[in-house]
GROMACS .gro file of C-alpha atoms in nm:
model
  417
    1UNK     CA    1   5.949  -1.771  -1.610
    2UNK     CA    2   6.099  -1.731  -1.264
    3UNK     CA    3   6.376  -1.504  -1.154
    4UNK     CA    4   6.529  -1.772  -0.934
    5UNK     CA    5   6.436  -2.116  -0.815
    6UNK     CA    6   6.444  -1.987  -0.460
    7UNK     CA    7   6.186  -1.721  -0.533
    8UNK     CA    8   5.952  -1.984  -0.678
    9UNK     CA    9   5.995  -2.215  -0.384
   10UNK     CA   10   5.925  -1.947  -0.125
   11UNK     CA   11   5.624  -1.811  -0.310
   12UNK     CA   12   5.461  -2.140  -0.405
   13UNK     CA   13   5.501  -2.279  -0.056
   14UNK     CA   14   5.237  -2.040   0.068
   15UNK     CA   15   5.019  -1.976  -0.235
   16UNK     CA   16   4.835  -2.213  -0.467
   17UNK     CA   17   4.876  -1.985  -0.768
   18UNK     CA   18   5.044  -1.648  -0.819
   19UNK     CA   19   5.203  -1.412  -1.066
   20UNK     CA   20   5.400  -1.086  -1.055
   21UNK     CA   21   5.404  -0.858  -1.359
   22UNK     CA   22   5.583  -0.538  -1.459
   23UNK     CA   23   5.301  -0.297  -1.545
   24UNK     CA   24   5.484  -0.092  -1.807
   25UNK     CA   25   5.600  -0.386  -2.019
   26UNK     CA   26   5.356  -0.659  -1.919
   27UNK     CA   27   5.658  -0.886  -1.863
   28UNK     CA   28   5.616  -1.170  -1.615
   29UNK     CA   29   5.854  -1.135  -1.320
   30UNK     CA   30   5.751  -1.457  -1.144
   31UNK     CA   31   5.478  -1.714  -1.176
   32UNK     CA   32   5.334  -2.019  -1.008
   33UNK     CA   33   5.065  -2.191  -1.216
   34UNK     CA   34   4.919  -1.851  -1.311
   35UNK     CA   35   4.664  -1.983  -1.562
   36UNK     CA   36   4.492  -2.220  -1.318
   37UNK     CA   37   4.122  -2.140  -1.301
   38UNK     CA   38   4.023  -2.019  -0.957
   39UNK     CA   39   3.725  -1.876  -0.774
   40UNK     CA   40   3.808  -1.504  -0.774
   41UNK     CA   41   3.574  -1.413  -0.486
   42UNK     CA   42   3.563  -1.036  -0.430
   43UNK     CA   43   3.850  -0.964  -0.668
   44UNK     CA   44   3.562  -0.990  -0.919
   45UNK     CA   45   3.470  -0.637  -0.811
   46UNK     CA   46   3.772  -0.509  -1.004
   47UNK     CA   47   3.582  -0.586  -1.325
   48UNK     CA   48   3.272  -0.413  -1.187
   49UNK     CA   49   3.490  -0.111  -1.110
   50UNK     CA   50   3.643  -0.122  -1.459
   51UNK     CA   51   3.303  -0.106  -1.628
   52UNK     CA   52   3.178   0.169  -1.397
   53UNK     CA   53   3.488   0.382  -1.461
   54UNK     CA   54   3.457   0.314  -1.831
   55UNK     CA   55   3.095   0.434  -1.821
   56UNK     CA   56   3.201   0.756  -1.648
   57UNK     CA   57   3.490   0.820  -1.884
   58UNK     CA   58   3.269   0.763  -2.188
   59UNK     CA   59   3.025   1.027  -2.064
   60UNK     CA   60   2.732   0.787  -2.024
   61UNK     CA   61   2.736   0.855  -1.650
   62UNK     CA   62   2.873   1.131  -1.432
   63UNK     CA   63   3.045   1.069  -1.097
   64UNK     CA   64   2.738   1.200  -0.916
   65UNK     CA   65   2.492   0.982  -1.108
   66UNK     CA   66   2.240   0.822  -0.871
   67UNK     CA   67   2.285   0.459  -0.773
   68UNK     CA   68   1.972   0.305  -0.619
   69UNK     CA   69   1.983   0.017  -0.374
   70UNK     CA   70   1.734  -0.213  -0.541
   71UNK     CA   71   1.547  -0.490  -0.364
   72UNK     CA   72   1.758  -0.740  -0.555
   73UNK     CA   73   2.082  -0.574  -0.443
   74UNK     CA   74   1.967  -0.545  -0.082
   75UNK     CA   75   1.920  -0.922  -0.068
   76UNK     CA   76   2.292  -0.992  -0.116
   77UNK     CA   77   2.481  -1.164   0.164
   78UNK     CA   78   2.761  -0.988   0.357
   79UNK     CA   79   2.997  -0.823   0.330
   80UNK     CA   80   2.752  -0.539   0.262
   81UNK     CA   81   2.656  -0.184   0.354
   82UNK     CA   82   2.305  -0.295   0.446
   83UNK     CA   83   2.121   0.010   0.312
   84UNK     CA   84   1.742  -0.038   0.276
   85UNK     CA   85   1.587  -0.071  -0.071
   86UNK     CA   86   1.531   0.268  -0.230
   87UNK     CA   87   1.845   0.423  -0.079
   88UNK     CA   88   2.023   0.659  -0.318
   89UNK     CA   89   2.395   0.740  -0.338
   90UNK     CA   90   2.642   0.890  -0.582
   91UNK     CA   91   2.816   0.655  -0.825
   92UNK     CA   92   3.165   0.762  -0.717
   93UNK     CA   93   3.073   0.709  -0.351
   94UNK     CA   94   2.930   0.368  -0.433
   95UNK     CA   95   3.253   0.269  -0.607
   96UNK     CA   96   3.465   0.356  -0.305
   97UNK     CA   97   3.227   0.171  -0.072
   98UNK     CA   98   3.251  -0.136  -0.291
   99UNK     CA   99   3.630  -0.130  -0.310
  100UNK     CA  100   3.696  -0.052   0.058
  101UNK     CA  101   3.415  -0.242   0.232
  102UNK     CA  102   3.394  -0.506  -0.043
  103UNK     CA  103   3.018  -0.450  -0.026
  104UNK     CA  104   2.829  -0.714  -0.223
  105UNK     CA  105   2.503  -0.518  -0.222
  106UNK     CA  106   2.672  -0.208  -0.360
  107UNK     CA  107   2.836  -0.411  -0.639
  108UNK     CA  108   2.497  -0.535  -0.758
  109UNK     CA  109   2.344  -0.187  -0.734
  110UNK     CA  110   2.630  -0.045  -0.944
  111UNK     CA  111   2.589  -0.319  -1.202
  112UNK     CA  112   2.216  -0.258  -1.234
  113UNK     CA  113   2.277   0.115  -1.268
  114UNK     CA  114   2.537   0.079  -1.544
  115UNK     CA  115   2.324  -0.173  -1.737
  116UNK     CA  116   2.002   0.029  -1.714
  117UNK     CA  117   1.849  -0.194  -1.449
  118UNK     CA  118   1.948  -0.533  -1.591
  119UNK     CA  119   2.177  -0.742  -1.373
  120UNK     CA  120   2.197  -1.004  -1.647
  121UNK     CA  121   2.291  -0.733  -1.894
  122UNK     CA  122   2.574  -0.617  -1.670
  123UNK     CA  123   2.710  -0.971  -1.633
  124UNK     CA  124   2.716  -0.995  -2.012
  125UNK     CA  125   2.909  -0.669  -2.022
  126UNK     CA  126   3.160  -0.817  -1.776
  127UNK     CA  127   3.221  -1.120  -1.994
  128UNK     CA  128   3.241  -0.913  -2.311
  129UNK     CA  129   3.500  -0.686  -2.152
  130UNK     CA  130   3.698  -0.982  -2.020
  131UNK     CA  131   3.715  -1.121  -2.373
  132UNK     CA  132   3.824  -0.784  -2.513
  133UNK     CA  133   4.102  -0.751  -2.254
  134UNK     CA  134   4.232  -1.101  -2.327
  135UNK     CA  135   4.116  -1.262  -2.001
  136UNK     CA  136   4.072  -1.604  -2.157
  137UNK     CA  137   4.049  -1.794  -1.829
  138UNK     CA  138   3.770  -1.582  -1.682
  139UNK     CA  139   3.394  -1.605  -1.676
  140UNK     CA  140   3.158  -1.412  -1.452
  141UNK     CA  141   2.805  -1.481  -1.330
  142UNK     CA  142   2.764  -1.184  -1.093
  143UNK     CA  143   2.927  -0.847  -1.017
  144UNK     CA  144   3.054  -0.928  -0.666
  145UNK     CA  145   3.220  -1.269  -0.675
  146UNK     CA  146   2.967  -1.466  -0.474
  147UNK     CA  147   3.039  -1.834  -0.545
  148UNK     CA  148   2.854  -2.023  -0.812
  149UNK     CA  149   2.904  -2.251  -1.109
  150UNK     CA  150   3.065  -2.067  -1.396
  151UNK     CA  151   3.235  -1.796  -1.186
  152UNK     CA  152   3.611  -1.827  -1.233
  153UNK     CA  153   3.927  -1.639  -1.319
  154UNK     CA  154   4.303  -1.688  -1.280
  155UNK     CA  155   4.606  -1.508  -1.141
  156UNK     CA  156   4.708  -1.432  -1.499
  157UNK     CA  157   4.372  -1.280  -1.591
  158UNK     CA  158   4.343  -1.074  -1.273
  159UNK     CA  159   4.689  -0.934  -1.341
  160UNK     CA  160   4.571  -0.838  -1.691
  161UNK     CA  161   4.269  -0.664  -1.538
  162UNK     CA  162   4.479  -0.482  -1.278
  163UNK     CA  163   4.714  -0.355  -1.548
  164UNK     CA  164   4.416  -0.237  -1.756
  165UNK     CA  165   4.275  -0.045  -1.458
  166UNK     CA  166   4.604   0.131  -1.394
  167UNK     CA  167   4.661   0.201  -1.765
  168UNK     CA  168   4.309   0.306  -1.869
  169UNK     CA  169   4.195   0.497  -1.560
  170UNK     CA  170   4.497   0.659  -1.393
  171UNK     CA  171   4.283   0.940  -1.249
  172UNK     CA  172   4.097   0.683  -1.039
  173UNK     CA  173   4.408   0.540  -0.873
  174UNK     CA  174   4.309   0.678  -0.533
  175UNK     CA  175   3.988   0.475  -0.542
  176UNK     CA  176   4.200   0.163  -0.494
  177UNK     CA  177   4.426   0.313  -0.230
  178UNK     CA  178   4.153   0.453  -0.004
  179UNK     CA  179   4.251   0.335   0.344
  180UNK     CA  180   3.915   0.386   0.513
  181UNK     CA  181   3.589   0.577   0.497
  182UNK     CA  182   3.353   0.721   0.753
  183UNK     CA  183   2.986   0.622   0.735
  184UNK     CA  184   2.778   0.779   1.010
  185UNK     CA  185   2.972   0.708   1.328
  186UNK     CA  186   3.155   0.405   1.188
  187UNK     CA  187   3.506   0.404   1.043
  188UNK     CA  188   3.523   0.126   0.784
  189UNK     CA  189   3.877   0.011   0.707
  190UNK     CA  190   4.003  -0.128   0.380
  191UNK     CA  191   4.057  -0.505   0.386
  192UNK     CA  192   4.373  -0.467   0.177
  193UNK     CA  193   4.659  -0.538   0.423
  194UNK     CA  194   4.922  -0.380   0.198
  195UNK     CA  195   4.797  -0.022   0.221
  196UNK     CA  196   5.010   0.173   0.466
  197UNK     CA  197   5.219  -0.137   0.543
  198UNK     CA  198   5.409  -0.198   0.220
  199UNK     CA  199   5.614   0.092   0.086
  200UNK     CA  200   5.458   0.218  -0.236
  201UNK     CA  201   5.140   0.009  -0.212
  202UNK     CA  202   4.856   0.171  -0.408
  203UNK     CA  203   4.585  -0.097  -0.440
  204UNK     CA  204   4.393  -0.308  -0.533
  205UNK     CA  205   4.150  -0.574  -0.392
  206UNK     CA  206   4.112  -0.870  -0.160
  207UNK     CA  207   3.876  -1.165  -0.185
  208UNK     CA  208   3.777  -1.468   0.015
  209UNK     CA  209   3.542  -1.765  -0.007
  210UNK     CA  210   3.596  -2.119   0.122
  211UNK     CA  211   3.621  -2.263  -0.229
  212UNK     CA  212   3.884  -2.012  -0.342
  213UNK     CA  213   4.078  -1.939  -0.027
  214UNK     CA  214   4.230  -1.601   0.051
  215UNK     CA  215   4.297  -1.395  -0.261
  216UNK     CA  216   4.476  -1.066  -0.315
  217UNK     CA  217   4.547  -0.846  -0.615
  218UNK     CA  218   4.818  -0.605  -0.497
  219UNK     CA  219   4.994  -0.321  -0.674
  220UNK     CA  220   5.273  -0.088  -0.577
  221UNK     CA  221   5.469   0.195  -0.737
  222UNK     CA  222   5.825   0.302  -0.657
  223UNK     CA  223   6.029   0.560  -0.841
  224UNK     CA  224   5.780   0.565  -1.125
  225UNK     CA  225   5.777   0.188  -1.174
  226UNK     CA  226   5.467  -0.021  -1.098
  227UNK     CA  227   5.442  -0.392  -1.024
  228UNK     CA  228   5.128  -0.601  -0.984
  229UNK     CA  229   5.119  -0.922  -0.781
  230UNK     CA  230   4.829  -1.166  -0.764
  231UNK     CA  231   4.798  -1.437  -0.499
  232UNK     CA  232   4.506  -1.684  -0.511
  233UNK     CA  233   4.425  -1.961  -0.267
  234UNK     CA  234   4.638  -1.864   0.032
  235UNK     CA  235   4.555  -2.043   0.355
  236UNK     CA  236   4.482  -1.719   0.541
  237UNK     CA  237   4.491  -1.337   0.529
  238UNK     CA  238   4.839  -1.321   0.680
  239UNK     CA  239   4.996  -1.563   0.434
  240UNK     CA  240   4.845  -1.385   0.134
  241UNK     CA  241   4.991  -1.055   0.257
  242UNK     CA  242   5.334  -1.211   0.315
  243UNK     CA  243   5.339  -1.374  -0.027
  244UNK     CA  244   5.220  -1.062  -0.208
  245UNK     CA  245   5.481  -0.850  -0.031
  246UNK     CA  246   5.755  -1.095  -0.125
  247UNK     CA  247   5.644  -1.107  -0.488
  248UNK     CA  248   5.633  -0.728  -0.510
  249UNK     CA  249   5.969  -0.685  -0.338
  250UNK     CA  250   6.147  -0.933  -0.561
  251UNK     CA  251   5.978  -0.779  -0.860
  252UNK     CA  252   6.115  -0.434  -0.779
  253UNK     CA  253   6.462  -0.578  -0.729
  254UNK     CA  254   6.470  -0.737  -1.073
  255UNK     CA  255   6.438  -0.618  -1.427
  256UNK     CA  256   6.230  -0.818  -1.674
  257UNK     CA  257   6.438  -1.071  -1.860
  258UNK     CA  258   6.466  -1.012  -2.234
  259UNK     CA  259   6.312  -1.350  -2.309
  260UNK     CA  260   6.047  -1.334  -2.038
  261UNK     CA  261   5.693  -1.375  -2.170
  262UNK     CA  262   5.430  -1.110  -2.124
  263UNK     CA  263   5.129  -1.190  -1.912
  264UNK     CA  264   4.924  -1.196  -2.232
  265UNK     CA  265   5.143  -1.479  -2.368
  266UNK     CA  266   5.091  -1.715  -2.077
  267UNK     CA  267   4.903  -2.034  -2.167
  268UNK     CA  268   4.528  -2.067  -2.142
  269UNK     CA  269   4.379  -2.321  -1.903
  270UNK     CA  270   4.056  -2.519  -1.922
  271UNK     CA  271   3.801  -2.694  -1.705
  272UNK     CA  272   3.627  -2.583  -1.387
  273UNK     CA  273   3.775  -2.372  -1.109
  274UNK     CA  274   3.977  -2.543  -0.839
  275UNK     CA  275   3.788  -2.595  -0.513
  276UNK     CA  276   4.005  -2.574  -0.201
  277UNK     CA  277   3.722  -2.575   0.053
  278UNK     CA  278   3.858  -2.884   0.226
  279UNK     CA  279   4.191  -2.713   0.291
  280UNK     CA  280   4.061  -2.367   0.374
  281UNK     CA  281   3.751  -2.429   0.582
  282UNK     CA  282   3.853  -2.754   0.748
  283UNK     CA  283   3.983  -2.791   1.102
  284UNK     CA  284   4.335  -2.810   0.960
  285UNK     CA  285   4.284  -2.484   0.776
  286UNK     CA  286   4.165  -2.309   1.090
  287UNK     CA  287   4.465  -2.444   1.282
  288UNK     CA  288   4.698  -2.315   1.012
  289UNK     CA  289   4.547  -1.965   1.037
  290UNK     CA  290   4.574  -1.974   1.414
  291UNK     CA  291   4.941  -2.067   1.380
  292UNK     CA  292   4.994  -1.777   1.138
  293UNK     CA  293   4.833  -1.538   1.382
  294UNK     CA  294   5.055  -1.666   1.663
  295UNK     CA  295   5.365  -1.626   1.446
  296UNK     CA  296   5.281  -1.261   1.383
  297UNK     CA  297   5.171  -1.182   1.740
  298UNK     CA  298   5.505  -1.020   1.818
  299UNK     CA  299   5.504  -0.783   1.521
  300UNK     CA  300   5.691  -0.458   1.572
  301UNK     CA  301   5.671  -0.117   1.410
  302UNK     CA  302   5.937  -0.238   1.166
  303UNK     CA  303   5.770  -0.568   1.083
  304UNK     CA  304   5.405  -0.674   1.037
  305UNK     CA  305   5.252  -1.012   0.960
  306UNK     CA  306   5.589  -1.172   1.018
  307UNK     CA  307   5.721  -1.027   0.691
  308UNK     CA  308   6.039  -0.819   0.660
  309UNK     CA  309   5.868  -0.626   0.379
  310UNK     CA  310   5.565  -0.516   0.580
  311UNK     CA  311   5.565  -0.270   0.867
  312UNK     CA  312   5.312  -0.133   1.111
  313UNK     CA  313   5.108   0.158   0.979
  314UNK     CA  314   5.203   0.365   1.282
  315UNK     CA  315   4.932   0.626   1.226
  316UNK     CA  316   4.556   0.656   1.197
  317UNK     CA  317   4.424   0.548   0.861
  318UNK     CA  318   4.335   0.828   0.625
  319UNK     CA  319   3.956   0.818   0.605
  320UNK     CA  320   3.714   1.003   0.379
  321UNK     CA  321   3.346   1.063   0.447
  322UNK     CA  322   3.096   0.870   0.238
  323UNK     CA  323   2.723   0.814   0.266
  324UNK     CA  324   2.384   0.836   0.105
  325UNK     CA  325   2.251   1.138  -0.081
  326UNK     CA  326   2.421   1.403  -0.289
  327UNK     CA  327   2.342   1.244  -0.625
  328UNK     CA  328   2.217   1.433  -0.927
  329UNK     CA  329   1.850   1.411  -1.015
  330UNK     CA  330   1.685   1.225  -1.301
  331UNK     CA  331   1.336   1.211  -1.448
  332UNK     CA  332   1.236   0.969  -1.173
  333UNK     CA  333   1.476   1.049  -0.887
  334UNK     CA  334   1.484   1.377  -0.701
  335UNK     CA  335   1.828   1.535  -0.668
  336UNK     CA  336   2.004   1.496  -0.335
  337UNK     CA  337   1.760   1.255  -0.170
  338UNK     CA  338   1.880   0.966   0.046
  339UNK     CA  339   1.572   0.745   0.011
  340UNK     CA  340   1.303   0.716  -0.254
  341UNK     CA  341   0.963   0.745  -0.085
  342UNK     CA  342   0.736   0.441  -0.126
  343UNK     CA  343   1.011   0.269  -0.324
  344UNK     CA  344   0.888  -0.035  -0.511
  345UNK     CA  345   0.517   0.038  -0.464
  346UNK     CA  346   0.364   0.048  -0.814
  347UNK     CA  347   0.174   0.361  -0.919
  348UNK     CA  348  -0.177   0.280  -1.053
  349UNK     CA  349  -0.195   0.313  -1.430
  350UNK     CA  350  -0.527   0.362  -1.614
  351UNK     CA  351  -0.629   0.063  -1.821
  352UNK     CA  352  -0.569   0.137  -2.189
  353UNK     CA  353  -0.871   0.132  -2.425
  354UNK     CA  354  -0.954  -0.205  -2.581
  355UNK     CA  355  -1.114  -0.273  -2.923
  356UNK     CA  356  -1.428  -0.431  -2.772
  357UNK     CA  357  -1.480  -0.170  -2.500
  358UNK     CA  358  -1.797  -0.027  -2.676
  359UNK     CA  359  -1.962  -0.369  -2.695
  360UNK     CA  360  -1.881  -0.439  -2.332
  361UNK     CA  361  -2.021  -0.096  -2.235
  362UNK     CA  362  -2.350  -0.162  -2.420
  363UNK     CA  363  -2.385  -0.503  -2.259
  364UNK     CA  364  -2.312  -0.355  -1.920
  365UNK     CA  365  -2.572  -0.079  -1.974
  366UNK     CA  366  -2.838  -0.332  -2.080
  367UNK     CA  367  -2.762  -0.548  -1.779
  368UNK     CA  368  -2.785  -0.244  -1.553
  369UNK     CA  369  -3.121  -0.140  -1.704
  370UNK     CA  370  -3.258  -0.489  -1.664
  371UNK     CA  371  -3.142  -0.502  -1.306
  372UNK     CA  372  -3.304  -0.163  -1.237
  373UNK     CA  373  -3.636  -0.274  -1.388
  374UNK     CA  374  -3.631  -0.594  -1.185
  375UNK     CA  375  -3.557  -0.399  -0.871
  376UNK     CA  376  -3.843  -0.155  -0.943
  377UNK     CA  377  -4.088  -0.437  -1.002
  378UNK     CA  378  -3.982  -0.605  -0.682
  379UNK     CA  379  -4.039  -0.284  -0.486
  380UNK     CA  380  -4.386  -0.234  -0.639
  381UNK     CA  381  -4.485  -0.590  -0.562
  382UNK     CA  382  -4.368  -0.555  -0.207
  383UNK     CA  383  -4.568  -0.233  -0.143
  384UNK     CA  384  -4.904  -0.366  -0.286
  385UNK     CA  385  -5.160  -0.481  -0.012
  386UNK     CA  386  -5.256  -0.849   0.011
  387UNK     CA  387  -5.546  -0.964  -0.202
  388UNK     CA  388  -5.765  -1.034   0.109
  389UNK     CA  389  -5.742  -0.672   0.217
  390UNK     CA  390  -5.829  -0.518  -0.118
  391UNK     CA  391  -6.155  -0.309  -0.145
  392UNK     CA  392  -6.438  -0.513  -0.303
  393UNK     CA  393  -6.539  -0.422  -0.651
  394UNK     CA  394  -6.900  -0.295  -0.639
  395UNK     CA  395  -7.137  -0.297  -0.937
  396UNK     CA  396  -7.378  -0.016  -1.030
  397UNK     CA  397  -7.658  -0.224  -0.882
  398UNK     CA  398  -7.477  -0.236  -0.554
  399UNK     CA  399  -7.466   0.142  -0.555
  400UNK     CA  400  -7.850   0.170  -0.623
  401UNK     CA  401  -7.801   0.350  -0.949
  402UNK     CA  402  -7.786   0.264  -1.315
  403UNK     CA  403  -7.466   0.283  -1.500
  404UNK     CA  404  -7.548   0.643  -1.584
  405UNK     CA  405  -7.617   0.735  -1.222
  406UNK     CA  406  -8.004   0.733  -1.243
  407UNK     CA  407  -8.168   0.589  -0.929
  408UNK     CA  408  -8.319   0.250  -0.977
  409UNK     CA  409  -8.700   0.237  -0.918
  410UNK     CA  410  -8.802   0.024  -0.626
  411UNK     CA  411  -8.987  -0.219  -0.846
  412UNK     CA  412  -8.674  -0.260  -1.048
  413UNK     CA  413  -8.476  -0.311  -0.727
  414UNK     CA  414  -8.724  -0.577  -0.620
  415UNK     CA  415  -8.683  -0.740  -0.958
  416UNK     CA  416  -8.313  -0.765  -0.908
  417UNK     CA  417  -8.337  -0.939  -0.570
   0.00000   0.00000   0.00000
């Protein structure tokens, strides 16, 4: 249900699919094919954040619980923090890194932490939670939104997720509005173009892959009222910011119609996710983004990205310091460390006793005894002189005596010759 035909035309001209929703009532303020299945890209990380915050609120984990950069997580493609395997950080720090930097490696490390080391288990948790929240056009295969068969969502479902985050975890609202963080000597800025540029903007997440285009889940609050806008498949980062700002602005100017459906009542789609790679990553797509950039090259303090609803930040971004270390200890992880020594190298474990160990021991002892006897015999044989050198055996007659030692008489000696 659209507020006006003009609003629909201006929004749909620059976005493949979109929706704006009043957070308090769930009423749809505007929509453009909101149930179409789409590659969510890094907006997927909103579900990862939801499960992590849920784990903290339930008491299963504390904010300073250790998150380890596993070898599996470290293999993820950018955007990433690039920490080496075995690096250790606090869970709350990891969440901010993931949301600001859109770090794919951190998302996987968080997922493995929450699911007790099982990435597959965490993905199952994501899909179970999506079903519970009513996200009927969503299915996840990883915690970070990297493209793959079976990874899809919709503007409708991402709006449902954004509302759930704001409703269920209000104390974590600043996690989504963090403008930047300091890591070592680097200042890492949030990819969300709305923060500091749109009045009242307070989150949430961007996303981009060729197949899904430029995505944005944006939220803003003015005078106690919150509106969420989702834009999927924009041709570039500037157009997604313009469209989101327009959707939010028109949403604040209107009140939900009495007969407007809630976001939960929108129809369910089917089939695979749309693939807009040809439009986004083609030569035409690059030309369109270049044209957008040229159009906004003369932005002023009062206007940014060529939108009357966006303005220049006009100040340094508010940055917080994040990094490795500072986590609580566990049975296997020392408190406060930044890197686990010899991470991934297995510790030798004694072989457990086997039922036939006694038989094998007896056979081994017999074999050893036999080998020793053979070796002894070989040594004795080697040390014995050759037969030709042996002393001749002499008889009693040879010695000139009888067997009892009595001298033999000469006549007897003659008789023997």
